[in-house]
XYZ file of C-alpha atoms in Angstrom:
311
model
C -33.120 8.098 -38.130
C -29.679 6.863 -38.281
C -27.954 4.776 -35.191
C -24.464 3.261 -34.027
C -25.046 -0.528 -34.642
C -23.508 -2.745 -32.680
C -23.422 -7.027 -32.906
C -24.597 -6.697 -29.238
C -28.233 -5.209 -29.652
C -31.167 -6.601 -30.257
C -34.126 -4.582 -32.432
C -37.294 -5.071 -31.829
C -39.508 -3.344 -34.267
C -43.124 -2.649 -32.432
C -45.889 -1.666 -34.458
C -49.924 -1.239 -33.650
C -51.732 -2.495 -36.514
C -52.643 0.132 -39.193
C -56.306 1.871 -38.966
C -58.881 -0.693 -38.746
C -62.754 -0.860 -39.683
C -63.280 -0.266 -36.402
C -60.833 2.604 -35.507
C -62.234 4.552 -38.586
C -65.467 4.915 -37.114
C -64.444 5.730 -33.666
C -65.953 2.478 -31.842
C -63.887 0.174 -28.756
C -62.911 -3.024 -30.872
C -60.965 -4.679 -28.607
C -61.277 -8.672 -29.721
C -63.482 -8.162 -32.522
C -62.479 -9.089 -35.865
C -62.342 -5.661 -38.267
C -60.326 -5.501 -40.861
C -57.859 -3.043 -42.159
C -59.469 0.094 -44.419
C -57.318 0.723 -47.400
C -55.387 3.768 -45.186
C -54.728 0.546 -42.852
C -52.822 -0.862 -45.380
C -51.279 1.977 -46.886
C -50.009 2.841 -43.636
C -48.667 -1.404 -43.314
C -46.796 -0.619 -46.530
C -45.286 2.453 -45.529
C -44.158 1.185 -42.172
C -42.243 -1.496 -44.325
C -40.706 0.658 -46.163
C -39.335 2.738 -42.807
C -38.164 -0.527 -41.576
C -36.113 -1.067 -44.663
C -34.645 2.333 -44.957
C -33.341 1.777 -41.601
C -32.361 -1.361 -41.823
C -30.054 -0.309 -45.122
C -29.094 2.782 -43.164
C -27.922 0.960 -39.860
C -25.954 -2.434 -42.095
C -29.277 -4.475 -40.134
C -31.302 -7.855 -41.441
C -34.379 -7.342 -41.951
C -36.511 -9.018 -38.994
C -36.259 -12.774 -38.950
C -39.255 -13.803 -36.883
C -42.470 -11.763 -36.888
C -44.763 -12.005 -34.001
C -49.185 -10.795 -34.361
C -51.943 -11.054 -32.052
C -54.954 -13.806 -33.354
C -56.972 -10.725 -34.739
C -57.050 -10.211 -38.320
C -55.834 -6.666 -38.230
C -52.615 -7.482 -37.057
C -52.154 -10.300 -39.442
C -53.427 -7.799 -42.523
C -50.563 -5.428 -41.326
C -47.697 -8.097 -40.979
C -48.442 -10.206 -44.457
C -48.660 -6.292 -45.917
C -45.246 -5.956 -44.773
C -43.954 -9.267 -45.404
C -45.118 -8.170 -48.985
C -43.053 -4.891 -49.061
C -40.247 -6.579 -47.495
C -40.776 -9.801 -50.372
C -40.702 -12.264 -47.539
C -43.210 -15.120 -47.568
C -44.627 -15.498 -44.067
C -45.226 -18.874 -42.264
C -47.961 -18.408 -40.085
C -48.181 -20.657 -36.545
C -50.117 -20.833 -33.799
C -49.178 -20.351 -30.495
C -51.520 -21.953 -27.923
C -48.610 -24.267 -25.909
C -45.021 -22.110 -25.493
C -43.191 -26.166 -25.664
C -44.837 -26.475 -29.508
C -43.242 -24.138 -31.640
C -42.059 -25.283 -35.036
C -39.665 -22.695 -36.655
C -37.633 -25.364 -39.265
C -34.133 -26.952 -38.529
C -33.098 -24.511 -41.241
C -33.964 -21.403 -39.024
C -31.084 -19.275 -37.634
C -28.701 -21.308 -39.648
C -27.026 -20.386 -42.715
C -29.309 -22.617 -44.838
C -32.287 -20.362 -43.991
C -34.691 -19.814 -46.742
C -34.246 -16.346 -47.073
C -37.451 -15.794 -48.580
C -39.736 -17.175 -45.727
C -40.147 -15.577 -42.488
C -41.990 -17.153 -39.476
C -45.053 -15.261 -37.684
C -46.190 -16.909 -34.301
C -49.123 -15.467 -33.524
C -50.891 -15.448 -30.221
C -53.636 -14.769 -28.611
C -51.474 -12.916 -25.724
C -50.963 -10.324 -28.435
C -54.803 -9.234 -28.564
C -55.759 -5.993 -27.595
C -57.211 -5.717 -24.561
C -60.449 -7.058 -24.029
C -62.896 -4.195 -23.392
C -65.520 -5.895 -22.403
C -69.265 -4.573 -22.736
C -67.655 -1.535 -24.314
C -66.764 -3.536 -27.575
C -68.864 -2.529 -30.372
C -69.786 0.852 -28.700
C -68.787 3.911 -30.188
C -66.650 5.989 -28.064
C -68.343 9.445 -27.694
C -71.555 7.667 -26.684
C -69.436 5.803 -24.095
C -67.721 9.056 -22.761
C -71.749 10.418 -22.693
C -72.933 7.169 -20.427
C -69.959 7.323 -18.093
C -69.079 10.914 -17.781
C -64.848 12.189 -18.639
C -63.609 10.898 -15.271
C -64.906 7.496 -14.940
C -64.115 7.050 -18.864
C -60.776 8.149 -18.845
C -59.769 6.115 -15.581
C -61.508 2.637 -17.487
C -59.894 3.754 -20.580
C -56.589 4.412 -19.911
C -55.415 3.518 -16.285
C -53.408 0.631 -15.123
C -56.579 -0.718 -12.735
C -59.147 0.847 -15.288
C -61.356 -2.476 -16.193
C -64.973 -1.929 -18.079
C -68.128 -4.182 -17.096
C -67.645 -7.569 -18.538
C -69.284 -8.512 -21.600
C -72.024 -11.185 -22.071
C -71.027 -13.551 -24.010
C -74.383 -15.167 -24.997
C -75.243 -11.692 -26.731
C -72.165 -10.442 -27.488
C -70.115 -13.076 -29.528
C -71.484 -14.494 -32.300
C -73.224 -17.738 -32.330
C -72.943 -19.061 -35.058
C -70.648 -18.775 -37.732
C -72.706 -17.010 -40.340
C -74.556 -15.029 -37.755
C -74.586 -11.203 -39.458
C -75.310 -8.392 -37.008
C -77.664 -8.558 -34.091
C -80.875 -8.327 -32.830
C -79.714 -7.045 -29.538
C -78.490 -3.768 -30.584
C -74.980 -5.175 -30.851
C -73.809 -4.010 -34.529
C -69.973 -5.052 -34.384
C -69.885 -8.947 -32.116
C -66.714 -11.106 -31.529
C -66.260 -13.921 -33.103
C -67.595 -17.139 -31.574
C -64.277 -18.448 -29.020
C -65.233 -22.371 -29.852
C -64.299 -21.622 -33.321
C -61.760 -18.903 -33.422
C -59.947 -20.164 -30.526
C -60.421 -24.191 -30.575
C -56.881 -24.694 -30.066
C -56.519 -22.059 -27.381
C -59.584 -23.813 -25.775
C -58.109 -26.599 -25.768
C -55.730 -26.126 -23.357
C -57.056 -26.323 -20.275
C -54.658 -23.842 -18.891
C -55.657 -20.803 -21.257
C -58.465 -18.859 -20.034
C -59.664 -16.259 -22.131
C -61.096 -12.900 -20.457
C -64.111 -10.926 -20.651
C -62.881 -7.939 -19.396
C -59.162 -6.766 -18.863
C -57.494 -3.949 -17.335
C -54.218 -3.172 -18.556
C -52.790 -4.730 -15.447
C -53.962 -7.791 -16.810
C -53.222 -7.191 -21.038
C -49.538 -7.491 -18.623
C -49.791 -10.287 -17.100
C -51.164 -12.312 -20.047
C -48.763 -11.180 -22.171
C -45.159 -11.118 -20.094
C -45.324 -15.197 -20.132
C -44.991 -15.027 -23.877
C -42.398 -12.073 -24.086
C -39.688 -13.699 -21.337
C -40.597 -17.469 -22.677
C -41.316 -16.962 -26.829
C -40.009 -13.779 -28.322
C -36.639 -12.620 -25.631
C -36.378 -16.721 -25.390
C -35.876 -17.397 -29.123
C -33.977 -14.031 -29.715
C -31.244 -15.769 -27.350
C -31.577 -18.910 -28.361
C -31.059 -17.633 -32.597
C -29.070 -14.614 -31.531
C -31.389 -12.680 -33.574
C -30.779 -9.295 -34.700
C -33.825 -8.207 -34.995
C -37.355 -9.420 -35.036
C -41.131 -7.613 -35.797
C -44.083 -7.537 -33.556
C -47.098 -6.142 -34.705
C -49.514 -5.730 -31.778
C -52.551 -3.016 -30.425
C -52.296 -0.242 -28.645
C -52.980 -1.684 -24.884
C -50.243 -4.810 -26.042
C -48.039 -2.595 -27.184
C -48.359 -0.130 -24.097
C -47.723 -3.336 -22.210
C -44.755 -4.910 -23.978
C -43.058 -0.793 -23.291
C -44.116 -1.122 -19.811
C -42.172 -4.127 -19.178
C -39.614 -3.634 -21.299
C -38.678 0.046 -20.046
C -39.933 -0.613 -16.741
C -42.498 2.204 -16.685
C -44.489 2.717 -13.691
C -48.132 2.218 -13.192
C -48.750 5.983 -13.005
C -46.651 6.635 -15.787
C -47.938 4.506 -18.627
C -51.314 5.793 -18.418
C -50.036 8.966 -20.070
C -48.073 6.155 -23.330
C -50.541 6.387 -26.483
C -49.358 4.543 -29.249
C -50.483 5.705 -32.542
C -51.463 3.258 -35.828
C -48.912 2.105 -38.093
C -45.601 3.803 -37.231
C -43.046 1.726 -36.535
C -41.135 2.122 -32.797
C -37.637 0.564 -32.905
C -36.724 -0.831 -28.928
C -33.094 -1.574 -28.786
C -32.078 -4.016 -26.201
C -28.449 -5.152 -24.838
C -28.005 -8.935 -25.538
C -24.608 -8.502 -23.464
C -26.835 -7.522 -19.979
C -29.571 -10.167 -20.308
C -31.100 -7.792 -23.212
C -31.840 -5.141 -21.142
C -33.569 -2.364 -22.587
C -31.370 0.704 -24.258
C -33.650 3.197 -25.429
C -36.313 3.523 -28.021
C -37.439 6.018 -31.055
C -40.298 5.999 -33.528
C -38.847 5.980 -37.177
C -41.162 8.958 -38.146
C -41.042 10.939 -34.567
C -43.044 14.013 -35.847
C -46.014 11.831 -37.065
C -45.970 9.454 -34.031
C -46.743 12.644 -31.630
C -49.858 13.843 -33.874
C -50.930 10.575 -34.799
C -50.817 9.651 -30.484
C -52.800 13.059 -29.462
C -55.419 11.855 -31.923
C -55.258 8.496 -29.880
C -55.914 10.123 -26.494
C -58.447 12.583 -27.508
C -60.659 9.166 -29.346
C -64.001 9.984 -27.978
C -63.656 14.017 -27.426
C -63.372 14.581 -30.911
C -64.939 13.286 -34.057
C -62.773 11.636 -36.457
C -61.311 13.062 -39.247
């Protein structure tokens, strides 16, 4: 899809993370740590290559800053890209918004043009599902019945039972499995997150409704990624998220109602371009999916996860 640049928007390229380990088999991961299948990252390659085709087609930089949750899915998918696009990322951190590290030579013309930074934060997760991680999703839709399933799964109050830590998280760091019927377990906080733990601020959920993926997440929108894109007067940048942070990155951005974005899937590994006006305090334009015909098969799959078996 071709479109009218102008100096005066802003691109941000949103992107769920290509199929996971989990996703293949049809189970809730929320914040554990699967990794991409091989269609994962074919689908991370071919998303770059979209990006670049438009890119060349619109006279547009590739993105200059990438932005992933802490989950290994979403950093799979962007160092894929960064691959495709022959950028080398940086990775960082981000557990304090007032420590981020980007290089004197970034957004000047000395920048290595090679070398991209990725913040990565643990904002970006997907939703934390609670006592449904692990679980595979028909079995889930079975226990709760369509109605109370589809208003935990997908609206804006919708929160599932929190999960017990002590049995669901691994314990130690070469735990394998479980003996308490948990297959798939999160990785143990203390050493996944010590720097998020450390600040004494952060605390980490163990259940979240999409109200919530929200309000965790729009502190590190307005004061990291809309922040620096004023402060660089960046032209574009990449954020590769999950489908609840994505759904709530469109909700604030487009201002979509509470009703409304219970009815937003967002499918794996297509690439949705959000254009946003840096003249009016980079208010949002519009937005389009690069590969529109895909995105609306590829999202009915998305709502229908648990109804159906997967392909």
């Amino acid at each position: 899809m071709t479109a009218n640049r102008s100096s005066n928007v802003m691109t941000l390229f949103l992107l769920r993370h290509g199929q996971s380990e989990l996703n293949h088999e049809n189970i809730f991961c929320g914040w554990i740590d699967a990794k991409l299948t091989d269609k994962g990252k074919e689908q991370a390659r071919h998303s770059a290559e979209l990006i670049k085709q438009y890119c060349k087609a619109n006279n547009l930089k590739l993105p200059q800053i990438g932005y992933t949750s802490r989950l290994i899915r979403t950093q799979q998918t962007i160092e894929t890209m960064c691959e495709e696009f022959k950028l080398k990322p940086q990775l960082q951190i981000v557990y304090d918004f007032n420590k981020i590290k980007l290089g004197d030579e970034f957004g000047s013309d000395k920048k290595d043009n090679m070398k991209i930074p990725i913040l990565q934060t643990w904002r970006l997760n997907e939703r934390h599902y609670g006592s449904w991680q692990g679980q595979r999703k028909p079995n889930v839709l079975e226990e709760y019945g369509k109605d109370k399933y589809m208003f935990i799964r997908r609206d804006y109050e919708g929160k599932p039972p929190p999960v017990d830590l002590d049995r669901e998280m691994i314990q130690q760091e070469n735990e394998k499995g479980s003996s308490t019927g948990y297959e798939f377990k999160e990785p143990n906080r203390q050493i996944k997150y010590e720097l998020e733990c450390s600040n004494h601020e952060i605390v980490l959920p163990d259940s979240e409704s999409l109200r919530e993926v929200v309000y965790r997440l729009n502190p590190f929108l307005q004061n990291v990624i809309l922040k620096l894109a004023n402060q660089y007067d960046e032209s574009s940048c990449l954020i590769v998220g999950h489908g609840s942070s994505v759904r709530s990155l469109l909700k604030i951005l487009e201002g979509i109602s509470d009703d409304d974005i219970k009815n937003v899937d967002i499918p794996n590994g297509i690439p949705l371009v959000v254009e946003l006006d840096k003249n009016d305090g980079l208010k949002f334009i519009r937005k389009f999916y690069l590969d529109p015909e895909s995105a609306k098969i590829n999202a009915e799959k998305v709502r229908n996860e648990g109804f159906v078996k997967n392909p």
